[in-house]
Amino acid sequence: MSVRALTVGLGDRSYPIHIGRGLAGQQALFAPHLESGRAVVITNETVAKLHGDVVERTLAAAGTRFSRILIPDGEEHKRWETLDGVFGEMLRAQADRRTVVVALGGGVVGDLAGFAAATYQRGVPFIQVPTTLLAQVDSSVGGKTGINHSLGKNMVGAFHQPLAVIADTSTLDTLPDRELVAGLAEVIKYGAIRDLEFFAWIEENLDRLRDRDPAALAHAIARSCEIKAEIVALDEREAGPRALLNLGHTFGHAIETLEGYGTWLHGEAVATGMVLAARLSARLGRLAHADAIRLETLIRRAGLPVEPPTLAVDAWLAAMGRDKKNEAGRITLILLDRLGAAAIEKNAPPRELEALLSGR
Ligand code: NAD
Ligand code: GLY
């Protein structure tokens, strides 16, 4: 299986994304970023048992001294107390400013370890080694790091770009089906916001993706990362087009927050959020009704939820009102004009939104 290499073009902070099977064992990919010879591997117990040894053997072979920091598994642990524990472990391990954080795991580990790297001693370098589909197509790329607050998803964080993303697609062999399917939500998102041809390819190849066909997964990961890298290079700090990557997320983050972190997986919440965004786009006459149905059909076929939980409209609006994209008290949403063409709506019409959320 070939190795694909992409670049996130950010001037002197540009970095590679390597995608392929067996990459966690490839010393040559890690060594250029480990000149200091010191690292901490931040991971959780689930991932450590499955994939910790191979990464740590690679670090050792590269002549790197490292210690392992374990965080508890689960979205509900992407929080301040866990981060504080990580800082304590880094201090006990005498990590210094040249110590490289290696984030080994899914998006929860990547976001929290990345934020630890962004803030420990005012910032240390880090490498992303994503092990879920969702992390390989989305969260490991682009430098958004952070933790949740009880009042809102990802409300505390920093932009901090990694030195490299090393996506070993063989780690996905051990991923539970529900997690693989959750990752497909973000893959579908890229097609929906930017690339109709890719969207049609996902429709045609959905069974191969769900069956973990290595070539299909490699293509889905590479194309998703290409789209994300292109958008991040245009707008690293989300002053404009990067917000398009948030299709479905304002609804989705509200579901995650209101239902309790970890009840709905992030990808599941985003999937339903994309259906709601498409329904609203159709109600507003922006998106052809047939295209809203087409997106919903693909999401359903992928095994993802298309109906939100029952939540009071006030609760929806309060949670959505705390989204980071909002300005001056108005809810910003990403809507669809066509499949493959998303747009930022800075003033989502309140009446239509309320009608949608109350099922009218
Ligand atoms: P996750 O990190 O919770 O991982 C899902 C589950 O899979 C966990 O139980 C984990 O231990 C397990 N796991 C990980 N790798 C495994 C493997 N190879 N084999 C078996 N089990 C494995 O969830 P996720 O879906 O990867 O990430 C979701 C998080 O990512 C959310 O917090 C979301 O907000 C964040 N996110 C961030 C960005 C960003 O740009 N920073 C983008 C999208 C999502
Ligand atoms: N996942 C959205 C972003 O990285 O901007």
mmCIF file of C-alpha atoms and ligand atoms in Angstrom:
data_model
loop_
_atom_site.group_PDB
_atom_site.id
_atom_site.type_symbol
_atom_site.label_atom_id
_atom_site.label_comp_id
_atom_site.label_asym_id
_atom_site.label_seq_id
_atom_site.Cartn_x
_atom_site.Cartn_y
_atom_site.Cartn_z
ATOM 1 C CA MET A 1 0.000 0.000 0.000
ATOM 2 C CA SER A 2 1.449 3.328 -0.985
ATOM 3 C CA VAL A 3 2.230 6.159 1.393
ATOM 4 C CA ARG A 4 0.634 9.475 0.572
ATOM 5 C CA ALA A 5 2.164 12.729 1.692
ATOM 6 C CA LEU A 6 0.388 16.072 1.709
ATOM 7 C CA THR A 7 1.420 19.441 3.045
ATOM 8 C CA VAL A 8 -0.459 21.975 5.114
ATOM 9 C CA GLY A 9 0.998 25.161 3.628
ATOM 10 C CA LEU A 10 1.529 27.687 6.391
ATOM 11 C CA GLY A 11 4.842 29.288 5.443
ATOM 12 C CA ASP A 12 7.582 28.437 7.906
ATOM 13 C CA ARG A 13 5.040 26.496 9.987
ATOM 14 C CA SER A 14 4.085 24.213 7.085
ATOM 15 C CA TYR A 15 3.972 20.538 7.935
ATOM 16 C CA PRO A 16 3.474 17.152 6.325
ATOM 17 C CA ILE A 17 0.552 14.751 6.631
ATOM 18 C CA HIS A 18 1.708 11.180 5.995
ATOM 19 C CA ILE A 19 -1.024 8.634 5.282
ATOM 20 C CA GLY A 20 -0.489 4.882 4.907
ATOM 21 C CA ARG A 21 -0.376 1.485 6.561
ATOM 22 C CA GLY A 22 2.397 0.740 9.032
ATOM 23 C CA LEU A 23 3.596 4.338 9.403
ATOM 24 C CA ALA A 24 3.698 4.240 13.222
ATOM 25 C CA GLY A 25 6.692 1.928 12.867
ATOM 26 C CA GLN A 26 8.580 4.159 10.434
ATOM 27 C CA GLN A 27 11.405 5.844 12.269
ATOM 28 C CA ALA A 28 12.223 8.043 9.254
ATOM 29 C CA LEU A 29 8.889 9.852 9.602
ATOM 30 C CA PHE A 30 9.380 10.677 13.291
ATOM 31 C CA ALA A 31 13.128 11.286 13.489
ATOM 32 C CA PRO A 32 13.242 14.713 11.748
ATOM 33 C CA HIS A 33 10.950 16.100 14.464
ATOM 34 C CA LEU A 34 12.730 14.578 17.445
ATOM 35 C CA GLU A 35 16.088 16.290 17.318
ATOM 36 C CA SER A 36 15.862 17.192 21.005
ATOM 37 C CA GLY A 37 15.813 13.477 21.850
ATOM 38 C CA ARG A 38 13.001 13.952 24.394
ATOM 39 C CA ALA A 39 9.282 13.240 24.132
ATOM 40 C CA VAL A 40 6.145 12.547 26.111
ATOM 41 C CA VAL A 41 3.567 10.247 24.564
ATOM 42 C CA ILE A 42 0.058 11.312 25.569
ATOM 43 C CA THR A 43 -2.536 8.621 24.955
ATOM 44 C CA ASN A 44 -5.313 6.707 26.694
ATOM 45 C CA GLU A 45 -5.434 3.149 28.008
ATOM 46 C CA THR A 46 -7.440 1.776 25.092
ATOM 47 C CA VAL A 47 -5.054 3.096 22.471
ATOM 48 C CA ALA A 48 -1.934 2.441 24.553
ATOM 49 C CA LYS A 49 -2.767 -1.269 24.759
ATOM 50 C CA LEU A 50 -3.374 -1.549 21.034
ATOM 51 C CA HIS A 51 -0.842 0.792 19.479
ATOM 52 C CA GLY A 52 1.381 2.242 22.219
ATOM 53 C CA ASP A 53 4.204 -0.246 21.884
ATOM 54 C CA VAL A 54 4.774 0.229 18.180
ATOM 55 C CA VAL A 55 5.044 4.010 18.512
ATOM 56 C CA GLU A 56 7.260 3.813 21.559
ATOM 57 C CA ARG A 57 9.566 1.282 19.859
ATOM 58 C CA THR A 58 9.867 3.730 16.973
ATOM 59 C CA LEU A 59 10.735 6.594 19.333
ATOM 60 C CA ALA A 60 13.314 4.431 21.100
ATOM 61 C CA ALA A 61 14.831 3.388 17.780
ATOM 62 C CA ALA A 62 15.124 7.071 16.896
ATOM 63 C CA GLY A 63 17.155 7.569 20.092
ATOM 64 C CA THR A 64 14.397 9.457 21.903
ATOM 65 C CA ARG A 65 13.889 9.302 25.669
ATOM 66 C CA PHE A 66 10.208 9.404 26.431
ATOM 67 C CA SER A 67 7.617 8.856 29.100
ATOM 68 C CA ARG A 68 4.013 7.811 28.639
ATOM 69 C CA ILE A 69 1.142 9.896 30.004
ATOM 70 C CA LEU A 70 -2.225 8.151 30.127
ATOM 71 C CA ILE A 71 -5.498 10.028 30.218
ATOM 72 C CA PRO A 72 -8.884 8.400 30.832
ATOM 73 C CA ASP A 73 -10.807 7.358 27.724
ATOM 74 C CA GLY A 74 -13.868 9.355 26.700
ATOM 75 C CA GLU A 75 -15.183 12.709 25.534
ATOM 76 C CA GLU A 76 -16.274 13.511 29.100
ATOM 77 C CA HIS A 77 -12.588 13.584 30.071
ATOM 78 C CA LYS A 78 -11.669 16.256 27.512
ATOM 79 C CA ARG A 79 -11.781 18.733 30.338
ATOM 80 C CA TRP A 80 -9.768 20.957 32.598
ATOM 81 C CA GLU A 81 -9.113 18.367 35.356
ATOM 82 C CA THR A 82 -7.568 15.937 32.862
ATOM 83 C CA LEU A 83 -5.430 18.670 31.357
ATOM 84 C CA ASP A 84 -4.239 19.694 34.797
ATOM 85 C CA GLY A 85 -3.253 16.071 35.450
ATOM 86 C CA VAL A 86 -1.261 16.047 32.195
ATOM 87 C CA PHE A 87 0.615 19.206 33.211
ATOM 88 C CA GLY A 88 1.489 17.523 36.520
ATOM 89 C CA GLU A 89 2.858 14.468 34.727
ATOM 90 C CA MET A 90 4.851 16.597 32.303
ATOM 91 C CA LEU A 91 6.386 18.499 35.204
ATOM 92 C CA ARG A 92 7.209 15.286 37.068
ATOM 93 C CA ALA A 93 8.822 13.945 33.881
ATOM 94 C CA GLN A 94 10.853 17.177 33.734
ATOM 95 C CA ALA A 95 9.575 17.949 30.263
ATOM 96 C CA ASP A 96 11.223 21.111 28.981
ATOM 97 C CA ARG A 97 10.522 23.463 26.105
ATOM 98 C CA ARG A 98 12.138 21.174 23.548
ATOM 99 C CA THR A 99 10.308 18.063 24.700
ATOM 100 C CA VAL A 100 8.015 16.910 21.909
ATOM 101 C CA VAL A 101 4.449 15.902 22.765
ATOM 102 C CA VAL A 102 3.336 12.882 20.759
ATOM 103 C CA ALA A 103 -0.482 12.763 20.687
ATOM 104 C CA LEU A 104 -1.435 9.139 20.062
ATOM 105 C CA GLY A 105 -5.158 8.486 19.776
ATOM 106 C CA GLY A 106 -8.440 9.849 18.511
ATOM 107 C CA GLY A 107 -9.657 13.419 18.516
ATOM 108 C CA VAL A 108 -10.054 13.579 22.279
ATOM 109 C CA VAL A 109 -6.399 12.743 22.883
ATOM 110 C CA GLY A 110 -5.291 14.927 19.952
ATOM 111 C CA ASP A 111 -7.265 17.984 21.076
ATOM 112 C CA LEU A 112 -6.257 17.720 24.733
ATOM 113 C CA ALA A 113 -2.611 16.784 24.116
ATOM 114 C CA GLY A 114 -2.387 19.521 21.485
ATOM 115 C CA PHE A 115 -3.729 22.055 23.971
ATOM 116 C CA ALA A 116 -1.256 20.805 26.587
ATOM 117 C CA ALA A 117 1.486 21.353 23.984
ATOM 118 C CA ALA A 118 0.128 24.812 23.140
ATOM 119 C CA THR A 119 0.250 25.973 26.739
ATOM 120 C CA TYR A 120 2.890 23.973 28.678
ATOM 121 C CA GLN A 121 5.759 26.359 29.356
ATOM 122 C CA ARG A 122 4.092 28.727 26.832
ATOM 123 C CA GLY A 123 4.211 26.169 24.058
ATOM 124 C CA VAL A 124 6.137 23.056 23.089
ATOM 125 C CA PRO A 125 6.238 21.186 19.777
ATOM 126 C CA PHE A 126 3.925 18.274 19.044
ATOM 127 C CA ILE A 127 3.261 15.475 16.599
ATOM 128 C CA GLN A 128 -0.188 14.091 15.867
ATOM 129 C CA VAL A 129 -0.477 10.312 15.493
ATOM 130 C CA PRO A 130 -4.236 9.941 14.914
ATOM 131 C CA THR A 131 -5.766 6.481 15.356
ATOM 132 C CA THR A 132 -9.466 7.003 14.567
ATOM 133 C CA LEU A 133 -10.936 7.715 11.155
ATOM 134 C CA LEU A 134 -12.335 10.967 12.506
ATOM 135 C CA ALA A 135 -8.929 12.072 13.745
ATOM 136 C CA GLN A 136 -7.196 11.015 10.515
ATOM 137 C CA VAL A 137 -9.597 12.969 8.307
ATOM 138 C CA ASP A 138 -10.148 15.983 10.508
ATOM 139 C CA SER A 139 -9.063 16.642 14.078
ATOM 140 C CA SER A 140 -5.332 15.954 13.699
ATOM 141 C CA VAL A 141 -5.021 18.486 10.869
ATOM 142 C CA GLY A 142 -5.270 22.243 11.189
ATOM 143 C CA GLY A 143 -4.045 23.077 14.672
ATOM 144 C CA LYS A 144 -7.301 23.507 16.581
ATOM 145 C CA THR A 145 -6.653 22.233 20.083
ATOM 146 C CA GLY A 146 -8.738 22.484 23.216
ATOM 147 C CA ILE A 147 -11.044 21.099 25.834
ATOM 148 C CA ASN A 148 -14.757 21.224 26.609
ATOM 149 C CA HIS A 149 -16.533 23.257 29.276
ATOM 150 C CA SER A 150 -19.726 22.030 30.926
ATOM 151 C CA LEU A 151 -21.504 24.927 29.175
ATOM 152 C CA GLY A 152 -20.071 24.331 25.738
ATOM 153 C CA LYS A 153 -17.991 22.125 23.446
ATOM 154 C CA ASN A 154 -14.385 23.125 22.714
ATOM 155 C CA MET A 155 -14.877 26.417 24.524
ATOM 156 C CA VAL A 156 -11.304 26.635 25.831
ATOM 157 C CA GLY A 157 -8.415 26.139 23.463
ATOM 158 C CA ALA A 158 -5.681 27.479 21.230
ATOM 159 C CA PHE A 159 -4.457 27.297 17.671
ATOM 160 C CA HIS A 160 -1.226 25.327 17.728
ATOM 161 C CA GLN A 161 -0.021 23.560 14.607
ATOM 162 C CA PRO A 162 1.722 20.196 14.877
ATOM 163 C CA LEU A 163 5.159 19.461 13.425
ATOM 164 C CA ALA A 164 3.686 16.552 11.480
ATOM 165 C CA VAL A 165 0.639 14.338 11.210
ATOM 166 C CA ILE A 166 1.458 10.639 10.906
ATOM 167 C CA ALA A 167 -1.750 8.770 10.061
ATOM 168 C CA ASP A 168 -1.107 5.033 10.207
ATOM 169 C CA THR A 169 -4.217 3.625 8.558
ATOM 170 C CA SER A 170 -3.525 0.120 9.905
ATOM 171 C CA THR A 171 -4.497 1.416 13.370
ATOM 172 C CA LEU A 172 -8.056 1.612 12.024
ATOM 173 C CA ASP A 173 -8.167 -2.211 11.909
ATOM 174 C CA THR A 174 -8.904 -2.212 15.647
ATOM 175 C CA LEU A 175 -11.435 0.625 15.609
ATOM 176 C CA PRO A 176 -14.982 -0.345 16.675
ATOM 177 C CA ASP A 177 -17.583 -0.092 13.884
ATOM 178 C CA ARG A 178 -19.503 2.690 15.624
ATOM 179 C CA GLU A 179 -16.341 4.832 15.707
ATOM 180 C CA LEU A 180 -15.514 4.116 12.063
ATOM 181 C CA VAL A 181 -19.009 5.173 11.059
ATOM 182 C CA ALA A 182 -18.716 8.338 13.181
ATOM 183 C CA GLY A 183 -15.587 9.231 11.195
ATOM 184 C CA LEU A 184 -17.524 8.841 7.947
ATOM 185 C CA ALA A 185 -19.659 11.815 8.993
ATOM 186 C CA GLU A 186 -16.680 14.141 8.614
ATOM 187 C CA VAL A 187 -15.726 12.495 5.293
ATOM 188 C CA ILE A 188 -19.241 13.159 3.981
ATOM 189 C CA LYS A 189 -18.924 16.727 5.282
ATOM 190 C CA TYR A 190 -15.965 17.443 2.975
ATOM 191 C CA GLY A 191 -17.910 16.277 -0.062
ATOM 192 C CA ALA A 192 -20.963 18.290 0.974
ATOM 193 C CA ILE A 193 -19.120 21.563 1.545
ATOM 194 C CA ARG A 194 -16.552 21.512 -1.245
ATOM 195 C CA ASP A 195 -16.496 18.637 -3.701
ATOM 196 C CA LEU A 196 -19.566 17.153 -5.371
ATOM 197 C CA GLU A 197 -17.424 14.622 -7.253
ATOM 198 C CA PHE A 198 -16.035 13.345 -3.941
ATOM 199 C CA PHE A 199 -19.568 13.263 -2.535
ATOM 200 C CA ALA A 200 -20.647 11.061 -5.453
ATOM 201 C CA TRP A 201 -17.554 8.870 -4.941
ATOM 202 C CA ILE A 202 -18.570 8.348 -1.282
ATOM 203 C CA GLU A 203 -22.095 7.419 -2.411
ATOM 204 C CA GLU A 204 -20.646 4.822 -4.779
ATOM 205 C CA ASN A 205 -18.021 3.482 -2.390
ATOM 206 C CA LEU A 206 -19.892 3.554 0.904
ATOM 207 C CA ASP A 207 -19.992 -0.231 1.254
ATOM 208 C CA ARG A 208 -16.233 -0.474 0.638
ATOM 209 C CA LEU A 209 -15.651 2.204 3.266
ATOM 210 C CA ARG A 210 -17.862 0.471 5.813
ATOM 211 C CA ASP A 211 -16.087 -2.826 5.022
ATOM 212 C CA ARG A 212 -12.740 -1.047 5.659
ATOM 213 C CA ASP A 213 -11.379 -1.637 2.171
ATOM 214 C CA PRO A 214 -7.844 -0.230 2.585
ATOM 215 C CA ALA A 215 -7.708 1.484 -0.809
ATOM 216 C CA ALA A 216 -11.120 3.122 -0.308
ATOM 217 C CA LEU A 217 -10.199 4.310 3.179
ATOM 218 C CA ALA A 218 -6.851 5.648 1.976
ATOM 219 C CA HIS A 219 -8.573 7.638 -0.771
ATOM 220 C CA ALA A 220 -11.220 8.991 1.623
ATOM 221 C CA ILE A 221 -8.574 10.058 4.146
ATOM 222 C CA ALA A 222 -6.291 11.626 1.555
ATOM 223 C CA ARG A 223 -9.063 13.581 -0.201
ATOM 224 C CA SER A 224 -10.491 14.758 3.127
ATOM 225 C CA CYS A 225 -7.056 15.921 4.281
ATOM 226 C CA GLU A 226 -6.425 17.652 0.946
ATOM 227 C CA ILE A 227 -9.618 19.651 1.310
ATOM 228 C CA LYS A 228 -8.914 20.472 4.943
ATOM 229 C CA ALA A 229 -5.284 21.434 4.228
ATOM 230 C CA GLU A 230 -6.405 23.736 1.408
ATOM 231 C CA ILE A 231 -8.929 25.530 3.624
ATOM 232 C CA VAL A 232 -6.589 25.804 6.625
ATOM 233 C CA ALA A 233 -3.842 27.240 4.403
ATOM 234 C CA LEU A 234 -6.315 29.904 3.225
ATOM 235 C CA ASP A 235 -7.607 30.800 6.681
ATOM 236 C CA GLU A 236 -5.679 29.313 9.586
ATOM 237 C CA ARG A 237 -7.560 31.150 12.357
ATOM 238 C CA GLU A 238 -11.067 31.019 10.951
ATOM 239 C CA ALA A 239 -11.518 34.623 9.968
ATOM 240 C CA GLY A 240 -13.573 33.413 7.000
ATOM 241 C CA PRO A 241 -13.742 30.232 4.898
ATOM 242 C CA ARG A 242 -12.444 27.860 7.582
ATOM 243 C CA ALA A 243 -15.870 28.172 9.198
ATOM 244 C CA LEU A 244 -17.231 26.099 6.281
ATOM 245 C CA LEU A 245 -15.581 23.078 7.923
ATOM 246 C CA ASN A 246 -18.215 23.506 10.613
ATOM 247 C CA LEU A 247 -21.193 22.339 8.538
ATOM 248 C CA GLY A 248 -23.540 20.666 11.016
ATOM 249 C CA HIS A 249 -21.320 21.505 13.984
ATOM 250 C CA THR A 250 -23.404 24.237 15.627
ATOM 251 C CA PHE A 251 -26.349 21.842 15.856
ATOM 252 C CA GLY A 252 -23.991 18.960 16.650
ATOM 253 C CA HIS A 253 -22.130 20.707 19.447
ATOM 254 C CA ALA A 254 -25.480 21.638 21.019
ATOM 255 C CA ILE A 255 -26.526 17.962 20.932
ATOM 256 C CA GLU A 256 -23.226 16.857 22.494
ATOM 257 C CA THR A 257 -23.400 19.478 25.240
ATOM 258 C CA LEU A 258 -27.080 19.029 26.065
ATOM 259 C CA GLU A 259 -27.100 15.236 25.951
ATOM 260 C CA GLY A 260 -23.908 14.973 28.037
ATOM 261 C CA TYR A 261 -20.459 14.578 26.473
ATOM 262 C CA GLY A 262 -19.929 11.064 25.152
ATOM 263 C CA THR A 263 -23.630 10.162 24.866
ATOM 264 C CA TRP A 264 -23.680 11.016 21.189
ATOM 265 C CA LEU A 265 -20.325 10.567 19.462
ATOM 266 C CA HIS A 266 -19.033 13.741 17.870
ATOM 267 C CA GLY A 267 -19.419 12.309 14.370
ATOM 268 C CA GLU A 268 -22.979 11.210 15.086
ATOM 269 C CA ALA A 269 -23.940 14.653 16.354
ATOM 270 C CA VAL A 270 -22.317 16.301 13.326
ATOM 271 C CA ALA A 271 -24.164 13.920 10.999
ATOM 272 C CA THR A 272 -27.556 14.886 12.424
ATOM 273 C CA GLY A 273 -26.414 18.507 12.464
ATOM 274 C CA MET A 274 -25.681 18.321 8.731
ATOM 275 C CA VAL A 275 -29.174 16.954 8.094
ATOM 276 C CA LEU A 276 -30.650 19.872 10.069
ATOM 277 C CA ALA A 277 -28.470 22.382 8.226
ATOM 278 C CA ALA A 278 -29.597 20.908 4.898
ATOM 279 C CA ARG A 279 -33.280 20.979 5.947
ATOM 280 C CA LEU A 280 -32.935 24.617 6.989
ATOM 281 C CA SER A 281 -31.142 25.457 3.726
ATOM 282 C CA ALA A 282 -34.021 23.858 1.798
ATOM 283 C CA ARG A 283 -36.671 25.690 3.887
ATOM 284 C CA LEU A 284 -34.924 28.953 3.085
ATOM 285 C CA GLY A 285 -34.967 28.126 -0.618
ATOM 286 C CA ARG A 286 -31.192 27.966 -0.848
ATOM 287 C CA LEU A 287 -30.797 24.248 -1.437
ATOM 288 C CA ALA A 288 -32.889 22.083 -3.747
ATOM 289 C CA HIS A 289 -35.124 19.824 -1.676
ATOM 290 C CA ALA A 290 -33.809 16.819 -3.633
ATOM 291 C CA ASP A 291 -30.247 17.645 -2.568
ATOM 292 C CA ALA A 292 -31.241 17.867 1.102
ATOM 293 C CA ILE A 293 -32.801 14.402 0.730
ATOM 294 C CA ARG A 294 -29.685 13.147 -1.089
ATOM 295 C CA LEU A 295 -27.443 14.199 1.816
ATOM 296 C CA GLU A 296 -29.824 12.730 4.369
ATOM 297 C CA THR A 297 -29.960 9.462 2.421
ATOM 298 C CA LEU A 298 -26.180 9.119 2.354
ATOM 299 C CA ILE A 299 -25.923 9.870 6.074
ATOM 300 C CA ARG A 300 -28.596 7.294 6.851
ATOM 301 C CA ARG A 301 -26.971 4.684 4.580
ATOM 302 C CA ALA A 302 -23.670 5.271 6.383
ATOM 303 C CA GLY A 303 -25.359 4.114 9.587
ATOM 304 C CA LEU A 304 -25.475 7.578 11.122
ATOM 305 C CA PRO A 305 -28.446 9.187 12.897
ATOM 306 C CA VAL A 306 -30.544 11.680 10.952
ATOM 307 C CA GLU A 307 -33.012 12.745 13.649
ATOM 308 C CA PRO A 308 -31.968 14.855 16.645
ATOM 309 C CA PRO A 309 -32.868 13.974 20.229
ATOM 310 C CA THR A 310 -35.945 15.664 21.684
ATOM 311 C CA LEU A 311 -34.717 18.898 23.210
ATOM 312 C CA ALA A 312 -36.556 22.054 24.263
ATOM 313 C CA VAL A 313 -36.194 24.812 21.672
ATOM 314 C CA ASP A 314 -34.947 27.201 24.363
ATOM 315 C CA ALA A 315 -32.185 24.774 25.282
ATOM 316 C CA TRP A 316 -31.205 24.364 21.618
ATOM 317 C CA LEU A 317 -31.063 28.117 21.101
ATOM 318 C CA ALA A 318 -29.126 28.766 24.317
ATOM 319 C CA ALA A 319 -26.512 26.134 23.422
ATOM 320 C CA MET A 320 -26.289 27.283 19.796
ATOM 321 C CA GLY A 321 -26.060 30.867 21.027
ATOM 322 C CA ARG A 322 -22.726 30.057 22.673
ATOM 323 C CA ASP A 323 -21.086 28.875 19.445
ATOM 324 C CA LYS A 324 -17.675 30.369 18.679
ATOM 325 C CA LYS A 325 -18.760 31.483 15.199
ATOM 326 C CA ASN A 326 -21.485 33.774 16.542
ATOM 327 C CA GLU A 327 -21.176 37.549 16.467
ATOM 328 C CA ALA A 328 -23.197 40.222 18.293
ATOM 329 C CA GLY A 329 -25.668 37.708 19.688
ATOM 330 C CA ARG A 330 -26.653 36.373 16.265
ATOM 331 C CA ILE A 331 -26.315 32.680 15.459
ATOM 332 C CA THR A 332 -23.961 31.975 12.577
ATOM 333 C CA LEU A 333 -24.659 28.788 10.648
ATOM 334 C CA ILE A 334 -23.057 27.012 7.739
ATOM 335 C CA LEU A 335 -25.718 26.384 5.116
ATOM 336 C CA LEU A 336 -25.699 24.679 1.728
ATOM 337 C CA ASP A 337 -26.426 26.389 -1.575
ATOM 338 C CA ARG A 338 -25.699 23.187 -3.473
ATOM 339 C CA LEU A 339 -24.078 19.888 -2.620
ATOM 340 C CA GLY A 340 -20.405 20.772 -2.876
ATOM 341 C CA ALA A 341 -21.017 24.459 -2.104
ATOM 342 C CA ALA A 342 -21.463 25.648 1.477
ATOM 343 C CA ALA A 343 -21.834 29.235 2.654
ATOM 344 C CA ILE A 344 -21.569 31.144 5.904
ATOM 345 C CA GLU A 345 -24.873 32.642 7.101
ATOM 346 C CA LYS A 346 -24.110 35.205 9.777
ATOM 347 C CA ASN A 347 -27.687 35.833 10.715
ATOM 348 C CA ALA A 348 -29.650 32.616 10.708
ATOM 349 C CA PRO A 349 -33.349 33.649 10.471
ATOM 350 C CA PRO A 350 -34.618 33.046 14.033
ATOM 351 C CA ARG A 351 -38.193 32.138 13.078
ATOM 352 C CA GLU A 352 -37.167 29.495 10.543
ATOM 353 C CA LEU A 353 -34.592 28.116 12.945
ATOM 354 C CA GLU A 354 -37.123 27.869 15.766
ATOM 355 C CA ALA A 355 -39.650 26.232 13.473
ATOM 356 C CA LEU A 356 -37.057 23.666 12.381
ATOM 357 C CA LEU A 357 -35.979 22.906 15.948
ATOM 358 C CA SER A 358 -39.525 22.540 17.192
ATOM 359 C CA GLY A 359 -40.350 20.162 14.333
ATOM 360 C CA ARG A 360 -42.903 22.480 12.721
HETATM 361 P P1 NAD B 1 -12.196 9.666 20.535
HETATM 362 O O1 NAD B 1 -10.921 10.340 20.576
HETATM 363 O O2 NAD B 1 -13.038 9.619 21.757
HETATM 364 O O3 NAD B 1 -11.952 8.161 20.045
HETATM 365 C C1 NAD B 1 -13.059 7.313 19.905
HETATM 366 C C2 NAD B 1 -12.865 6.005 20.691
HETATM 367 O O4 NAD B 1 -12.005 5.145 19.940
HETATM 368 C C3 NAD B 1 -12.213 6.161 22.049
HETATM 369 O O5 NAD B 1 -12.796 5.249 22.954
HETATM 370 C C4 NAD B 1 -10.756 5.767 21.776
HETATM 371 O O6 NAD B 1 -10.092 5.287 22.925
HETATM 372 C C5 NAD B 1 -10.933 4.690 20.755
HETATM 373 N N1 NAD B 1 -9.828 4.462 19.852
HETATM 374 C C6 NAD B 1 -9.006 5.383 19.302
HETATM 375 N N2 NAD B 1 -8.223 4.800 18.402
HETATM 376 C C7 NAD B 1 -8.534 3.490 18.385
HETATM 377 C C8 NAD B 1 -8.073 2.382 17.632
HETATM 378 N N3 NAD B 1 -7.180 2.520 16.660
HETATM 379 N N4 NAD B 1 -8.603 1.171 17.895
HETATM 380 C C9 NAD B 1 -9.580 1.023 18.850
HETATM 381 N N5 NAD B 1 -10.073 2.043 19.557
HETATM 382 C C10 NAD B 1 -9.557 3.261 19.313
HETATM 383 O O7 NAD B 1 -13.152 10.256 19.378
HETATM 384 P P2 NAD B 1 -12.835 10.826 17.924
HETATM 385 O O8 NAD B 1 -14.065 10.592 17.158
HETATM 386 O O9 NAD B 1 -11.545 10.327 17.402
HETATM 387 O O10 NAD B 1 -12.639 12.383 18.165
HETATM 388 C C11 NAD B 1 -13.703 13.191 18.612
HETATM 389 C C12 NAD B 1 -13.133 14.458 19.185
HETATM 390 O O11 NAD B 1 -12.444 15.162 18.165
HETATM 391 C C13 NAD B 1 -14.188 15.398 19.734
HETATM 392 O O12 NAD B 1 -13.786 15.876 20.991
HETATM 393 C C14 NAD B 1 -14.214 16.525 18.728
HETATM 394 O O13 NAD B 1 -14.600 17.736 19.295
HETATM 395 C C15 NAD B 1 -12.797 16.540 18.260
HETATM 396 N N6 NAD B 1 -12.599 17.162 16.951
HETATM 397 C C16 NAD B 1 -11.637 18.114 16.832
HETATM 398 C C17 NAD B 1 -11.380 18.688 15.611
HETATM 399 C C18 NAD B 1 -10.262 19.679 15.468
HETATM 400 O O14 NAD B 1 -10.156 20.298 14.411
HETATM 401 N N7 NAD B 1 -9.413 19.840 16.455
HETATM 402 C C19 NAD B 1 -12.119 18.309 14.477
HETATM 403 C C20 NAD B 1 -13.092 17.329 14.629
HETATM 404 C C21 NAD B 1 -13.325 16.746 15.871
HETATM 405 N N1 GLY B 2 -13.065 20.879 12.437
HETATM 406 C C1 GLY B 2 -13.175 22.246 12.045
HETATM 407 C C2 GLY B 2 -11.878 22.914 11.848
HETATM 408 O O1 GLY B 2 -10.825 22.331 11.998
HETATM 409 O O2 GLY B 2 -11.858 24.066 11.539
#
